[in-house]
XYZ file of C-alpha atoms in Angstrom:
458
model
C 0.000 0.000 0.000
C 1.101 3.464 -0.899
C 1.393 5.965 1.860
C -2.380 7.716 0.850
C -4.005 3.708 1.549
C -2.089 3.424 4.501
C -2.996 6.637 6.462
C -6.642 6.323 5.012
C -7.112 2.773 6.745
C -6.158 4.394 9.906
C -8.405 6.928 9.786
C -11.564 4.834 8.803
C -10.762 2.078 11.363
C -10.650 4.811 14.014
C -14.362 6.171 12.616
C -15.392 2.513 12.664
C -13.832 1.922 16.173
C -15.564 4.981 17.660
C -19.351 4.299 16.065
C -19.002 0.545 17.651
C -18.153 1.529 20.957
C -20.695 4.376 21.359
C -23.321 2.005 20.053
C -21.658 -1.269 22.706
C -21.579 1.374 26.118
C -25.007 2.906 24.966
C -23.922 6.367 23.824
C -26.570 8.923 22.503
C -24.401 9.596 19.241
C -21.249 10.199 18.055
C -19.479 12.937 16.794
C -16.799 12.646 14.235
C -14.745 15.942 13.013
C -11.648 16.144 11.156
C -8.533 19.133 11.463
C -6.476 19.968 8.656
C -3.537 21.704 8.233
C -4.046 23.497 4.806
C -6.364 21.273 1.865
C -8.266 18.633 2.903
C -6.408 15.659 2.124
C -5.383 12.834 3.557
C -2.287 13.813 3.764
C -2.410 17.274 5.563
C -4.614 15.850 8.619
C -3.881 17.548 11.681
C -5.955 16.043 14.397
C -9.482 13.811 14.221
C -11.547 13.642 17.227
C -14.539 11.372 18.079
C -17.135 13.223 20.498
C -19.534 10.058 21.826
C -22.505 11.928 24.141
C -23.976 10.410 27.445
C -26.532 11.648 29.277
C -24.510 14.050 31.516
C -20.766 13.883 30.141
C -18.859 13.001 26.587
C -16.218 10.733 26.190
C -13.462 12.128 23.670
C -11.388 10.274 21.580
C -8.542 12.291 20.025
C -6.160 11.022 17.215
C -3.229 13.153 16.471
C -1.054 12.884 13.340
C 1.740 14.121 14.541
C 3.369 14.576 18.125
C 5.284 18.032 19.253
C 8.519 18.142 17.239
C 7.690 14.929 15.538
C 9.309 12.410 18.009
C 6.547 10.381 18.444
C 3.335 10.268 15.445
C -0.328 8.573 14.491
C -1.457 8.870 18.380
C -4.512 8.007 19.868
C -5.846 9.441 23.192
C -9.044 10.102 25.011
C -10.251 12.964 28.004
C -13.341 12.919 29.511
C -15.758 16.303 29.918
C -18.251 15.969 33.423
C -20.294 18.642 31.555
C -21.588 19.925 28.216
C -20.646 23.064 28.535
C -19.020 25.137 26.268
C -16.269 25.768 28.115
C -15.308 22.585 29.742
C -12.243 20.945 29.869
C -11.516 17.600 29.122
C -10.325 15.572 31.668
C -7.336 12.841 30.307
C -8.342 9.419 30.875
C -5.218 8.863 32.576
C -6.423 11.222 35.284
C -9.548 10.385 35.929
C -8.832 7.061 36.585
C -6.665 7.937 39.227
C -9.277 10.299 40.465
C -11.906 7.137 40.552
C -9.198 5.140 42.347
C -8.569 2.770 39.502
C -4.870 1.069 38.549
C -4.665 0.440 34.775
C -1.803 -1.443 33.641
C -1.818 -0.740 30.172
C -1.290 2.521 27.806
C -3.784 5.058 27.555
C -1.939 7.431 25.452
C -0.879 5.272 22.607
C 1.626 6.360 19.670
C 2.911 4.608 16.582
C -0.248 3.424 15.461
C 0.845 2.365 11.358
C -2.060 0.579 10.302
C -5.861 -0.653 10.912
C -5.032 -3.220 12.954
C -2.995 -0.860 15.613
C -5.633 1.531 15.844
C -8.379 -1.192 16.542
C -5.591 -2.914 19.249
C -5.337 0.705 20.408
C -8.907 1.464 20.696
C -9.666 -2.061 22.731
C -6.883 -0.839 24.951
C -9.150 2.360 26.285
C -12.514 0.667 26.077
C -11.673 -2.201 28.104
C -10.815 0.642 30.859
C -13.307 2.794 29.760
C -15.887 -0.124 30.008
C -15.097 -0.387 33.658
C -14.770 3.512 34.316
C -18.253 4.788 32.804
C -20.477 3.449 35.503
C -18.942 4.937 38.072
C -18.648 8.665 36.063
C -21.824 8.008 35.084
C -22.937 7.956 38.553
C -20.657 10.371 39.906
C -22.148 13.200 37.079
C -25.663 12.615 38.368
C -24.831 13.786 41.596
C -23.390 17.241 41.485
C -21.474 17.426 44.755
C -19.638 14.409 43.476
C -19.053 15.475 39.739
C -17.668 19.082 41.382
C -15.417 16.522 43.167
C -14.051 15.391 40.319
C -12.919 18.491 38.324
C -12.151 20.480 41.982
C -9.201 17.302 41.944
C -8.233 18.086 38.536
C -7.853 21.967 39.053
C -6.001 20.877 42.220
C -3.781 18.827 40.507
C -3.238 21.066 37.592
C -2.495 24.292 40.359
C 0.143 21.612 42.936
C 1.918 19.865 39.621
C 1.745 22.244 36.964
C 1.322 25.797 38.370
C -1.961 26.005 35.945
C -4.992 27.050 36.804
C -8.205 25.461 34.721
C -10.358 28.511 35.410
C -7.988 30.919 33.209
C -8.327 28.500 30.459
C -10.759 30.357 28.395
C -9.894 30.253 24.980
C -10.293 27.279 22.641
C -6.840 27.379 21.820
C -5.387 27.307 25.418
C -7.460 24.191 26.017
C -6.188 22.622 22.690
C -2.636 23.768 24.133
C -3.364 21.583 27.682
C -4.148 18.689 25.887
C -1.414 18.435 23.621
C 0.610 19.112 27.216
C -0.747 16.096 27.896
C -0.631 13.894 24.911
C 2.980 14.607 24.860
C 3.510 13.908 28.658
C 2.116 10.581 28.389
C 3.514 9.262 25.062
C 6.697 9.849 25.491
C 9.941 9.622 27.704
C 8.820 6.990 30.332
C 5.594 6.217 29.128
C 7.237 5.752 25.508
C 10.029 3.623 27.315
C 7.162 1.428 29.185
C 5.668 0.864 25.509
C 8.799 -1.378 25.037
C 8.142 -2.692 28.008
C 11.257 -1.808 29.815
C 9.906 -1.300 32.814
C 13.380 -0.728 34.888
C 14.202 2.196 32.854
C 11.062 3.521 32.707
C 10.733 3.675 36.911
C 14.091 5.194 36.394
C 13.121 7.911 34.222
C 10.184 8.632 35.710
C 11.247 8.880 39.163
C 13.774 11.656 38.145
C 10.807 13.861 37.480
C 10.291 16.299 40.628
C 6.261 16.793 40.352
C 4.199 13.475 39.607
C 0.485 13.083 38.984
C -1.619 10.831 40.826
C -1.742 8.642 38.031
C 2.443 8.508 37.553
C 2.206 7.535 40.701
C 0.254 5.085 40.469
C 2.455 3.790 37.271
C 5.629 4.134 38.747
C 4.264 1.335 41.003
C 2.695 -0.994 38.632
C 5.944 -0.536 36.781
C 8.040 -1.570 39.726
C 5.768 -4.633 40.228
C 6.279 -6.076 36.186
C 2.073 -6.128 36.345
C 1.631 -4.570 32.725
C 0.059 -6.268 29.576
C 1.027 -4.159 27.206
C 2.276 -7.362 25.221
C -1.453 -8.968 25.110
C -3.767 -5.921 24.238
C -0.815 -3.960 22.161
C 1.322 -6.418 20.000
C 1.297 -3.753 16.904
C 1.812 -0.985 18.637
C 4.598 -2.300 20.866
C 6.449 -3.747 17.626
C 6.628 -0.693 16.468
C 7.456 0.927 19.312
C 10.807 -1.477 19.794
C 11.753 -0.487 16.547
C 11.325 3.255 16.567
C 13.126 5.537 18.348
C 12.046 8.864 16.947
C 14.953 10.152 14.936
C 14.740 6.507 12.430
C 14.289 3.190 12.917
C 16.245 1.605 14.684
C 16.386 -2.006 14.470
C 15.932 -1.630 10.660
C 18.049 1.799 10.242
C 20.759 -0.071 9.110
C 18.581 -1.869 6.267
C 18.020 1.420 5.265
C 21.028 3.021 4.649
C 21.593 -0.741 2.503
C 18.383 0.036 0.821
C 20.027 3.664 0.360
C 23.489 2.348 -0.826
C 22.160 0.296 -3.306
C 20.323 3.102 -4.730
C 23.168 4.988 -4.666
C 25.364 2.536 -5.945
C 22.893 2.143 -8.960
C 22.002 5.642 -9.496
C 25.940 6.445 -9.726
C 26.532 5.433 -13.245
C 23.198 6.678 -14.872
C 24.080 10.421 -13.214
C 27.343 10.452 -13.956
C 26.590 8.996 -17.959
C 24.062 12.187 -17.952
C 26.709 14.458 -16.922
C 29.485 13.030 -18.929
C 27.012 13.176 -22.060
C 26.252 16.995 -21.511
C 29.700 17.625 -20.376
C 30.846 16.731 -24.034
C 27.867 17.776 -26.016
C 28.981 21.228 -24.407
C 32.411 20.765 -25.209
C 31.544 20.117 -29.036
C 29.340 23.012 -29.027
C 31.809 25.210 -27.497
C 34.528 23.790 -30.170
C 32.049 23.722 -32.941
C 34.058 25.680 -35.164
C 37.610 25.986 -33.673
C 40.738 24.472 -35.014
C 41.783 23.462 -31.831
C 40.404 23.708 -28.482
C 42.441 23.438 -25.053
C 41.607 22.672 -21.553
C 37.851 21.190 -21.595
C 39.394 17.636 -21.856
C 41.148 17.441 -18.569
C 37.393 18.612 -16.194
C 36.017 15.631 -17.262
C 36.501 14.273 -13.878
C 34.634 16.824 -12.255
C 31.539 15.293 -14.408
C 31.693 12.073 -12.243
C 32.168 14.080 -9.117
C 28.867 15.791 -9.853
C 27.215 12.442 -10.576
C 28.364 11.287 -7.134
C 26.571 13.786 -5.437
C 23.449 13.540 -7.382
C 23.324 10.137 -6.761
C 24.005 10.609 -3.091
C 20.936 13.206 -2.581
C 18.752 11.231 -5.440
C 18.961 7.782 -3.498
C 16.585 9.342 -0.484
C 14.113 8.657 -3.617
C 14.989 5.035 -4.107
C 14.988 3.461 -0.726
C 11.590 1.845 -0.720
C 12.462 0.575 -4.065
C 15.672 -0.833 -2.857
C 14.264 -1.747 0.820
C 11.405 -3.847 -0.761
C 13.767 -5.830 -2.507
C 16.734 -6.135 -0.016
C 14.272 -6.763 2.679
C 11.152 -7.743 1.566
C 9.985 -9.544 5.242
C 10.371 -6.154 6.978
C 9.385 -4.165 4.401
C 5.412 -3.402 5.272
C 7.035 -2.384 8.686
C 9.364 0.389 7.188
C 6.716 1.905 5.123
C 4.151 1.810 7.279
C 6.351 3.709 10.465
C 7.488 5.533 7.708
C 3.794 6.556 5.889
C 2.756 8.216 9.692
C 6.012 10.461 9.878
C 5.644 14.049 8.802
C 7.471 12.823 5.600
C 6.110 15.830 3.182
C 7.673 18.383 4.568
C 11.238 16.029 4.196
C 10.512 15.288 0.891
C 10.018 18.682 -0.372
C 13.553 19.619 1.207
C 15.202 17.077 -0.349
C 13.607 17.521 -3.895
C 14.374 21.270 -3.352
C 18.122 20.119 -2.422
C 18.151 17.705 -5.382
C 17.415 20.472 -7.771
C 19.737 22.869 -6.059
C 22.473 19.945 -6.899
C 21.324 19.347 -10.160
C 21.208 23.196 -11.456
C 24.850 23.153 -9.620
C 26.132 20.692 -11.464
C 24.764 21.490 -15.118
C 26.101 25.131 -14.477
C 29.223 23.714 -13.616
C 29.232 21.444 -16.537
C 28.471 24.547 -18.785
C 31.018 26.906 -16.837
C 33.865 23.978 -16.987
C 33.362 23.849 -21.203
C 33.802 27.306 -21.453
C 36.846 27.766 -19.343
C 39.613 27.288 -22.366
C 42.054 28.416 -24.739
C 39.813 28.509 -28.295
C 41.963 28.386 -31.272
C 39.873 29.309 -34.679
C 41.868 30.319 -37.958
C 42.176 34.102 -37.891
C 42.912 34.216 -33.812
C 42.556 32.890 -30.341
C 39.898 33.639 -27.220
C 41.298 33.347 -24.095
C 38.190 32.661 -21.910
C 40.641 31.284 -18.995
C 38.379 33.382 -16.049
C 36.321 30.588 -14.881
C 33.369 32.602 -14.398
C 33.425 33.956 -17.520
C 31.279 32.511 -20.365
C 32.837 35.363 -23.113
C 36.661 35.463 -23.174
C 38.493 37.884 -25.215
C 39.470 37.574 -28.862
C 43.115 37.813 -30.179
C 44.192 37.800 -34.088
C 47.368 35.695 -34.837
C 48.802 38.954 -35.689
C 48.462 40.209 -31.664
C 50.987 37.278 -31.101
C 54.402 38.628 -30.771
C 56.349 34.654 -30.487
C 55.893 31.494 -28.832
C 59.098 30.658 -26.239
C 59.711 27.513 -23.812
C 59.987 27.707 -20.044
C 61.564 24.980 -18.688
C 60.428 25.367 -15.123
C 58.372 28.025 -12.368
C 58.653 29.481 -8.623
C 55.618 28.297 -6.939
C 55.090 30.743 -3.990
C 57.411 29.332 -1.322
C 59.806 30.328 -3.584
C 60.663 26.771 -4.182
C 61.701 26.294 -8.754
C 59.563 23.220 -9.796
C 60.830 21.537 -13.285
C 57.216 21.881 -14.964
C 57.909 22.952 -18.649
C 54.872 24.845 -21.164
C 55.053 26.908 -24.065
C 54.211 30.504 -23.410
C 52.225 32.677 -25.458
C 53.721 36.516 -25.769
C 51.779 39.360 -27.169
C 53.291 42.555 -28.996
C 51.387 44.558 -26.012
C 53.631 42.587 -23.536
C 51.133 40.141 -22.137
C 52.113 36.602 -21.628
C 49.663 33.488 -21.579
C 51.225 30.231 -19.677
C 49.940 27.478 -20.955
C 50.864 25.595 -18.517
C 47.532 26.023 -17.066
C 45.141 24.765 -19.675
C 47.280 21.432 -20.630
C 50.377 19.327 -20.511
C 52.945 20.086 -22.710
C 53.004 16.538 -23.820
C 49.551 16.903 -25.012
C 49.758 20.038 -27.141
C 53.479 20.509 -28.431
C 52.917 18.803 -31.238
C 49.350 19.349 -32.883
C 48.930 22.906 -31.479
C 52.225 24.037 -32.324
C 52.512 23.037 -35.844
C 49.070 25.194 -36.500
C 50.646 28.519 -34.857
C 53.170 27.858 -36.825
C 51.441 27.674 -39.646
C 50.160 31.215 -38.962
C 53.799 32.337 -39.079
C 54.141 32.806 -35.499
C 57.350 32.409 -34.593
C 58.341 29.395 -31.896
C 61.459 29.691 -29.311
């Protein structure tokens, strides 16, 4: 499946998911509303949330595309609101099951959900809580001293924990802004490490944390006591989890940069073919109708150097080509961790890079023909500025004789025994051409045809 069938399954399994259990726990209706960031396509979903109404409270399910910063994607959470009001704040399920005096021993913020499958694991995950919670919210909203209870806990936990205060939370946005607070609190660091069902580490990094919910609380001691079953209602999910750790994959990162090598490794000699082609279609256009041209035919290398690069940047584009066929067993994995990843925005940098490299190198391809010595029969252009793509013109008759120098200073002063021919001109300007060729490889053809112009050869 392409990355459009993947991330659509997910989405209509979580629809499906949320219209099953509002009709199993008796739910008055549910709610289903989609956020995008820019167009409406699958691709640019933000955030879709499942309202299911009760008689006196609504149960929230919340899937998020994409975590803060990106470290941890395709999440699935759920908050509960004691009232209808317009201004209420949903209560994380995490949280109110500590407030109802309830251990849980399995996730309830749930990340890494790459297929149907995951998101149906993930959604049994909360109902089976949820299935045991509602009767006693239910009960506790139909008495109002005892649903005032319930969010006066939650405002004091929010005020002792996180210095917040519910009350000032007044705009949409700022309650959008607590959840995410929360959705990244509980999928990630300790929870996230928990997920993999490390539980050692996880008590360890949890416990370095100064101010602790209830509910951490109550982890941190399910986690010491191994009591989780994360394995049984989460196999998907966890998988995935072992495999990812936010900046690649990586129990498979290494099959990747194969699948990327291989790409590379076959992308090399088509770029480089394309580069070598224009390089000398360039070359014969720039020499179309000299006599004898000088310099073009030792940049040549600078051709495959391009190609290198292009290949390097262009085999981002082949790895699920390569990775399929390298690794065809893990290969629904890959794509799938890799379809719920905020990949667009990657892609466009890197086809923006690859164009950057391939305008480099064509200019450079274009600049390196041009930078010669251009014999024709009346004259010479001397178009030896590299940046220059118009040299200047000189008739035979500007050339004042031809001598040999044996050897140059370099600039330690040191005399290095490099011979070349130098051209002089009658207004005292002299040419080396020791930097356009070797002497070996123009003494004898070029030569010959100044000489033929009567210019006179020391």
């Amino acid at each position: 499946m392409n990355r459009k069938e993947i991330l659509s399954n997910i989405f209509m399994q979580f629809e499906r998911s949320a219209h099953m259990f509002c009709k199993e726990s008796n739910g008055l209706f549910c709610e289903i509303e989609s956020e995008y960031k820019g167009a409406e396509q699958i691709r640019n979903l933000k955030q879709k949330t499942a309202r299911i109404y009760y008689g006196a409270f609504v149960i929230e399910f919340v899937y998020s595309a994409h975590g803060v910063m990106g470290v941890v994607n395709s999440i699935l959470s759920c908050d509960v609101y004691l009232d209808k009001t317009e201004n209420a704040v949903g209560i994380p399920l995490q949280l109110m099951t500590d407030y109802c005096e309830m251990d849980v021993n399995v996730p309830l913020c749930i990340p890494y959900i790459t297929n149907g499958q995951a998101m149906t694991q993930a959604f049994q995950c909360m109902t089976n809580v949820l299935e045991k919670l509602l009767p006693t919210v239910s009960q506790r909203c139909c008495d109002s001293d005892s649903q005032e209870e319930l969010q006066q806990k939650f405002r004091d936990e929010l005020l002792s924990v996180f210095q917040m205060d519910v009350l000032e939370l007044r705009l949409p946005q700022q309650r959008r802004a607590l959840a995410n607070f929360f959705v990244t609190r509980f999928s990630n660091g300790a929870f996230l490490t928990a997920l993999r069902e490390n539980y050692g580490k996880a008590v360890k990094q949890l416990g370095k944390s100064k101010n602790l919910t209830g509910y951490e609380k109550r982890m941190l001691r399910i986690w010491q006591s191994q009591q989780n079953e994360t394995s049984a209602y989460l196999p998907t999910v966890r998988a995935n989890a072992k495999v990812f750790n936010g900046y690649g994959t990586a129990k498979t990162e290494r099959k990747e940069f194969a699948a990327v090598f291989f790409g590379w490794i076959a992308l090399l000699p088509v770029s480089t073919a394309l580069y070598l082609g224009l390089y000398a279609l360039l070359v014969c256009i720039v020499g179309w109708n000299s006599v004898y041209l000088m310099g073009p035919s030792y940049n040549y290398p600078f051709c495959i150097l391009g190609g290198f690069i292009t290949a390097t940047a262009g085999s981002y584009f082949t790895r699920y080509f390569f990775f399929k066929r390298l690794f065809k067993k893990d290969y629904a994995q890959y794509r799938e961790i890799e379809s719920i990843q905020n990949v667009d925005k990657i892609n466009n940098v890197m086809k923006g890079f690859l164009a950057v490299i391939v305008a480099a190198c064509v200019a450079l391809c274009l600049l390196l023909a041009n930078w010669n010595l251009k014999f024709l029969q009346d004259g010479f252009v001397d178009n030896s500025k590299f940046l220059s793509l118009h040299g200047e013109y000189c008739g035979y008759d500007e050339v004042a004789y031809i001598y040999y120098k044996p050897d140059r200073v370099n600039g330690y002063g040191e005399t290095l025994e490099y011979p070349s021919y130098v051209i002089v001109l009658r207004d005292g300007r002299e040419i080396d051409l020791y930097e356009h060729g070797d002497i070996a490889d123009y003494s004898g053809e070029l030569l010959d045809i100044l000489r033929e112009k009567g210019i006179e050869v020391k």
